[in-house]
Amino acid sequence: MKAKIAAIILAAGKGERMKSQTPKVLHEICFRPMLGYVLDLVKELKTDRSISVLGFKHEQVNKVLPKGIETVVQKRLLGTGDAVKQALGLLNVFHGVVLVLYADIPLLKAKTIKELIRRHNENRSDITLLTARVEKPDGYGRILRDKYASICGIVEEKDADDFQKGIKEINTGIACFNKDKLFSALKKVKPNNRKKEYYLTDVIEIIYKGAGIIDNLNISDIQQAMGVNSRLDLAKANKVMQQRINERLLIRGVTLIDPSTCLISYDARIGQDTVIYPFTVIEKNVRIGKSCQIGPFIHFRPGTVLKDKVIVGNFLEISRSQLGSNTIAKHFGYIGDSRIGKEVNIGAGTVTANFDGKNKNITVIKDKAFIGSDTVLVAPVKIGRSAMTGAGSVVTRNKNVPDGQVVAGVPARPIKVKG
Ligand code: UD1
Ligand code: MG
């Protein structure tokens, strides 16, 4: 029988080095709290139990947890060892492998963890650490080895002497443990360090001294193991994640003319043969159809949906709006809370005035309508099928324009068009 796996996700820390009132794990990478990426991993691994340790502003962090994740609140942030101890409190009757994941390591891939678990089970180890060899080990715990080159402990940078600081083999923080061994070792951990915290990493030496089997998997793609502790790290992680998202889109048949200038959310769905011009920002919850032309200088906020063959460009912001197929909005403007049909032409400078100071109101534009340049549509308002607004019109609230009608002026009134 395969050993059962319980994942413990450490997410209680405040993240002092972020210098922020927002808990570290809620800081976003590609429009998503960094904790989300670790939660995805756990989902993909199909662990038998998944427990997240929360602490600093736990109500806020709790909101982003999906169903199926159990939580425990670490009342005092006494360190990673204490955090794991709190989670083990929920695992009294559990026997198997405990996988410890840190919520501040967002770039890790499921493939790596699967390999770690496989190795741990195959070698029947008590601990299998995910380790890496890096040129700049600054900030990480260093792996200590005995004269037979077996792992015998981990020393945190703050507590390391000069020799130990020179060690380039580091602890990524990710590890598999035999639950019962971990449980008894944690009882022996003492806060005898600079930070006066209970370090999870101290169990390595305790289990080594108890003749336990300690193994490691070395990860060569060190980017995956990067811990995010500062805003500098956050910016670096964002860059790597953006690159991954872009590659995925390129492989699926989306053209990104200059990927390095675009910010695209982790969940963006974009159809084949769509071309994205430089300086485009696509936030979360956006869907773009096939063969669209997007940008340059476009900002899609959440809730933007574009059907196929839509052309939008140059200094346009769209929010909570749908644009039907073959609709065109080529030049600057704002479209918010709108439902726009097919083959609509939105002229330069069109603005939907959706907010009246209290409520966000809806604008509806039916198929084949033609919105003249610099039109302001004061919502709630409807523009009928094949209707037209003259340049500079202000269509005032509830003055719906019937199908085929032409309106112009301020406020817009019906006009007859010759010919
Ligand atoms: C930790 C490791 C270090 C490793 C590094 C990898 C320890 C003692 N050190 O250091 O060996 O190289 O990660 O990135 O484990 N947390 C809690 N409760 C607490 C303290 C922390 O849940 O009381 C959580 C944090 O939210 C975070 C994770 O544990 O997700 C790691 O804490 P952090 O303070 O970032 O540890 P590092 O200094 O990075
Ligand atoms: Mg960290």
Coordinates of C-alpha atoms in Angstrom, one line a residue, residues 6-316:
A6 CA -0.3 14.9 4.7
A7 CA 0.9 18.3 3.4
I8 CA 1.6 21.1 5.9
I9 CA 1.7 24.5 4.4
L10 CA 3.4 27.1 6.5
A11 CA 1.8 30.5 6.0
A12 CA 1.6 32.1 9.5
G13 CA 4.6 34.4 9.3
K14 CA 4.2 38.2 9.1
G15 CA 7.0 38.6 6.6
E16 CA 9.0 41.3 8.4
R17 CA 11.3 41.8 5.5
M18 CA 8.4 42.7 3.2
K19 CA 7.8 45.9 5.4
S20 CA 4.1 45.6 4.9
Q21 CA 0.7 45.5 6.7
T22 CA -0.4 42.8 4.3
P23 CA 0.6 39.2 5.3
K24 CA 3.5 38.1 3.1
V25 CA 1.7 35.2 1.5
L26 CA -1.1 37.5 0.2
H27 CA 1.4 39.6 -1.8
E28 CA 0.6 39.0 -5.4
I29 CA 2.6 37.3 -8.2
C30 CA 1.0 37.7 -11.6
F31 CA -2.3 39.0 -10.1
R32 CA -2.6 36.2 -7.5
P33 CA -1.6 35.9 -3.8
M34 CA 1.6 33.9 -3.7
L35 CA 0.0 31.3 -1.4
G36 CA -2.2 30.3 -4.4
Y37 CA 0.6 28.7 -6.2
V38 CA 1.5 26.4 -3.3
L39 CA -2.2 25.5 -3.0
D40 CA -2.2 24.5 -6.7
L41 CA 0.7 22.2 -6.0
V42 CA -1.1 20.5 -3.1
K43 CA -4.2 20.0 -5.3
E44 CA -2.1 18.5 -8.1
L45 CA -0.4 16.1 -5.6
K46 CA -3.8 14.9 -4.4
T47 CA -2.5 14.7 -0.8
D48 CA -4.6 12.7 1.7
R49 CA -4.7 15.7 4.1
S50 CA -3.7 19.3 3.6
I51 CA -3.3 21.6 6.5
S52 CA -2.4 25.3 6.3
V53 CA -0.8 27.0 9.4
L54 CA -2.1 30.5 9.6
G55 CA -1.1 33.3 12.0
F56 CA -0.6 36.9 11.2
K57 CA -4.0 38.3 10.1
H58 CA -5.3 34.8 9.7
E59 CA -8.9 35.8 8.9
Q60 CA -7.6 37.6 5.8
V61 CA -5.4 34.7 4.7
N62 CA -8.2 32.2 5.3
K63 CA -10.3 33.9 2.6
V64 CA -8.1 32.7 -0.2
L65 CA -8.0 29.0 1.0
P66 CA -10.2 26.7 -1.1
K67 CA -12.4 24.0 0.4
G68 CA -10.6 20.9 1.5
I69 CA -7.7 22.7 3.1
E70 CA -7.8 22.4 6.9
T71 CA -6.4 25.2 9.0
V72 CA -4.8 25.7 12.3
V73 CA -3.9 29.1 13.8
Q74 CA -0.5 29.5 15.3
K75 CA -1.2 31.9 18.1
R76 CA 2.3 33.1 18.7
L77 CA 4.7 33.1 15.8
L78 CA 7.4 31.0 17.6
G79 CA 9.1 29.7 14.4
T80 CA 8.7 27.0 11.7
G81 CA 9.2 24.2 14.2
D82 CA 6.3 25.5 16.4
A83 CA 4.2 26.0 13.3
V84 CA 4.6 22.3 12.2
K85 CA 3.9 21.2 15.8
Q86 CA 0.5 23.0 15.7
A87 CA -0.4 21.3 12.4
L88 CA 0.6 17.9 13.8
G89 CA -2.0 18.5 16.5
L90 CA -4.6 17.7 13.7
L91 CA -2.7 14.5 12.7
N92 CA -2.9 12.5 15.9
V93 CA -4.3 9.4 14.1
F94 CA -2.4 9.9 10.9
H95 CA 0.6 7.7 10.1
G96 CA 2.6 8.2 6.9
V97 CA 4.6 11.0 5.2
V98 CA 4.4 14.6 6.3
L99 CA 5.3 16.9 3.4
V100 CA 6.2 20.4 4.6
L101 CA 5.7 23.2 2.1
Y102 CA 6.5 26.9 2.7
A103 CA 3.9 29.3 1.3
D104 CA 6.6 31.7 0.4
I105 CA 8.1 29.4 -2.2
P106 CA 5.8 30.1 -5.2
L107 CA 7.9 28.9 -8.1
L108 CA 8.1 25.2 -7.1
K109 CA 6.8 22.7 -9.7
A110 CA 4.7 19.6 -8.8
K111 CA 7.1 17.4 -10.8
T112 CA 9.8 18.3 -8.3
I113 CA 7.7 17.4 -5.3
K114 CA 6.5 14.2 -6.9
E115 CA 10.1 13.2 -7.4
L116 CA 10.9 14.1 -3.7
I117 CA 8.1 12.0 -2.4
R118 CA 9.0 9.1 -4.7
R119 CA 12.5 9.1 -3.5
H120 CA 11.5 9.4 0.2
N121 CA 9.2 6.4 -0.1
E122 CA 11.6 4.3 -2.2
N123 CA 14.5 4.8 0.3
R124 CA 12.3 4.5 3.3
S125 CA 14.0 7.5 4.7
D126 CA 13.0 9.4 7.9
I127 CA 13.7 12.7 6.2
T128 CA 14.2 13.7 2.6
L129 CA 15.2 17.3 2.2
L130 CA 14.9 19.3 -1.0
T131 CA 18.3 20.9 -1.3
A132 CA 20.1 23.1 -3.9
R133 CA 23.7 24.2 -4.6
V134 CA 23.8 27.9 -5.2
E135 CA 26.5 30.5 -5.8
K136 CA 24.9 33.0 -3.4
P137 CA 23.5 31.1 -0.4
D138 CA 22.6 34.3 1.4
G139 CA 19.6 34.1 3.6
Y140 CA 19.2 30.3 3.4
G141 CA 19.8 27.6 6.0
R142 CA 23.1 25.7 5.2
I143 CA 23.3 21.9 5.0
L144 CA 25.8 20.4 7.3
R145 CA 27.4 17.0 6.5
D146 CA 29.5 14.7 8.7
K147 CA 32.9 13.2 7.7
Y148 CA 31.1 10.5 5.7
A149 CA 29.3 13.2 3.8
S150 CA 25.9 12.3 5.4
I151 CA 23.6 15.1 6.3
C152 CA 23.8 15.8 10.0
G153 CA 22.1 19.1 10.5
I154 CA 21.1 22.5 9.1
V155 CA 22.4 25.8 10.4
E156 CA 20.4 29.0 9.8
E157 CA 22.5 31.9 8.4
K158 CA 21.9 34.0 11.5
D159 CA 23.5 31.3 13.7
A160 CA 26.2 30.2 11.2
D161 CA 30.0 30.8 11.8
D162 CA 32.2 32.0 9.0
F163 CA 33.0 28.5 7.7
Q164 CA 29.3 27.5 7.7
K165 CA 28.4 30.7 5.9
G166 CA 30.7 29.6 3.1
I167 CA 28.6 26.4 2.5
K168 CA 26.8 26.6 -0.8
E169 CA 24.5 23.7 -0.3
I170 CA 21.2 25.1 1.0
N171 CA 17.9 24.0 2.5
T172 CA 15.0 25.0 0.3
G173 CA 12.6 24.4 3.3
I174 CA 10.6 21.7 1.4
A175 CA 10.9 18.3 2.9
C176 CA 9.3 14.9 3.6
F177 CA 9.3 13.5 7.0
N178 CA 8.2 10.2 8.7
K179 CA 5.4 11.6 10.8
D180 CA 6.1 9.7 14.0
K181 CA 9.9 10.6 13.9
L182 CA 9.1 14.2 13.2
F183 CA 6.6 14.3 16.1
S184 CA 9.0 13.0 18.7
A185 CA 11.9 15.1 17.4
L186 CA 9.9 18.3 17.5
K187 CA 9.4 17.8 21.2
K188 CA 13.1 18.1 21.7
V189 CA 13.6 21.3 19.7
K190 CA 14.7 24.2 21.9
P191 CA 14.7 27.9 21.0
N192 CA 18.5 28.2 21.5
N193 CA 19.2 30.5 18.6
R194 CA 19.5 34.1 17.7
K195 CA 15.9 34.5 16.9
K196 CA 14.7 32.6 20.0
E197 CA 12.4 30.6 17.7
Y198 CA 11.7 26.9 17.5
Y199 CA 13.4 26.0 14.2
L200 CA 12.0 23.1 12.2
T201 CA 15.5 22.7 10.8
D202 CA 16.7 21.6 14.2
V203 CA 14.9 18.3 13.9
I204 CA 17.5 17.2 11.3
E205 CA 20.3 17.0 13.9
I206 CA 18.0 15.4 16.5
I207 CA 16.9 12.6 14.0
Y208 CA 20.6 12.2 12.9
K209 CA 21.7 11.6 16.5
G210 CA 18.8 9.1 16.8
A211 CA 20.4 7.1 13.9
G212 CA 17.6 8.1 11.5
I213 CA 18.0 8.0 7.8
I214 CA 18.4 11.4 6.2
D215 CA 18.4 11.8 2.5
N216 CA 18.1 14.7 0.1
L217 CA 17.1 15.5 -3.4
N218 CA 19.2 18.1 -5.1
I219 CA 17.3 20.4 -7.4
S220 CA 19.4 21.8 -10.2
D221 CA 16.7 24.3 -11.4
I222 CA 17.4 26.6 -8.4
Q223 CA 14.8 29.2 -9.5
Q224 CA 12.1 26.8 -8.4
A225 CA 13.3 26.9 -4.8
M226 CA 13.5 30.6 -4.4
G227 CA 12.0 31.9 -1.2
V228 CA 10.2 35.2 -1.3
N229 CA 11.2 37.3 1.8
S230 CA 11.4 40.8 0.5
R231 CA 9.9 43.0 -2.2
L232 CA 13.0 42.5 -4.2
D233 CA 12.4 38.7 -4.2
L234 CA 8.7 39.4 -5.0
A235 CA 9.7 41.3 -8.1
K236 CA 12.1 38.6 -9.2
A237 CA 9.5 35.8 -8.6
N238 CA 7.0 37.8 -10.6
K239 CA 9.3 38.0 -13.5
V240 CA 10.0 34.2 -13.6
M241 CA 6.2 33.4 -13.2
Q242 CA 5.4 35.9 -16.0
Q243 CA 7.9 34.2 -18.2
R244 CA 6.2 30.8 -17.5
I245 CA 2.8 32.2 -18.3
N246 CA 4.0 33.8 -21.5
E247 CA 5.7 30.6 -22.7
R248 CA 2.5 28.6 -22.1
L249 CA 0.5 31.1 -24.2
L250 CA 3.2 31.1 -27.0
I251 CA 3.1 27.3 -27.1
R252 CA -0.7 27.4 -27.4
G253 CA -0.6 29.7 -30.5
V254 CA -0.9 33.2 -29.1
T255 CA 1.5 35.8 -30.5
L256 CA 3.2 38.1 -27.9
I257 CA 5.2 40.6 -29.9
D258 CA 7.2 41.7 -27.0
P259 CA 6.5 39.5 -24.0
S260 CA 8.8 41.4 -21.7
T261 CA 6.6 44.5 -21.7
C262 CA 3.3 42.6 -21.0
L263 CA 1.8 41.7 -17.6
I264 CA -0.6 38.8 -18.0
S265 CA -2.5 37.1 -15.2
Y266 CA -1.9 33.5 -14.3
D267 CA -5.5 32.6 -15.3
A268 CA -5.8 34.5 -18.6
R269 CA -7.5 32.4 -21.3
I270 CA -6.5 33.6 -24.7
G271 CA -7.5 32.0 -28.0
Q272 CA -5.3 30.8 -30.9
D273 CA -4.0 33.4 -33.4
T274 CA -4.6 36.3 -31.1
V275 CA -1.9 38.9 -31.3
I276 CA -0.9 40.9 -28.3
Y277 CA 1.1 44.1 -28.9
P278 CA 3.5 45.5 -26.4
F279 CA 2.6 47.2 -23.1
T280 CA -0.6 45.2 -22.4
V281 CA -1.8 44.5 -18.9
I282 CA -4.3 41.7 -18.5
E283 CA -5.5 41.2 -14.9
K284 CA -7.2 38.1 -13.5
N285 CA -10.5 36.7 -14.7
V286 CA -10.2 37.9 -18.3
R287 CA -11.1 35.8 -21.4
I288 CA -10.0 36.6 -24.9
G289 CA -11.2 34.8 -28.0
K290 CA -9.5 33.6 -31.2
S291 CA -7.8 35.9 -33.8
C292 CA -8.1 39.1 -31.7
Q293 CA -5.7 42.0 -32.0
I294 CA -4.9 43.5 -28.6
G295 CA -2.9 46.6 -27.9
P296 CA -0.5 48.3 -27.8
F297 CA -1.2 50.0 -24.4
I298 CA -4.3 48.1 -23.2
H299 CA -5.5 47.6 -19.7
F300 CA -8.0 44.7 -19.2
R301 CA -9.3 44.6 -15.7
P302 CA -11.2 41.7 -14.1
G303 CA -14.4 40.5 -15.9
T304 CA -13.3 41.5 -19.4
V305 CA -14.5 39.1 -22.0
L306 CA -13.7 39.4 -25.7
K307 CA -15.2 37.1 -28.3
D308 CA -13.4 36.2 -31.5
K309 CA -11.8 38.7 -34.0
V310 CA -12.1 41.7 -31.7
I311 CA -9.7 44.5 -32.3
V312 CA -8.8 46.8 -29.4
G313 CA -5.9 49.1 -29.1
N314 CA -4.1 52.1 -28.0
F315 CA -4.8 53.5 -24.5
L316 CA -8.1 51.7 -23.7

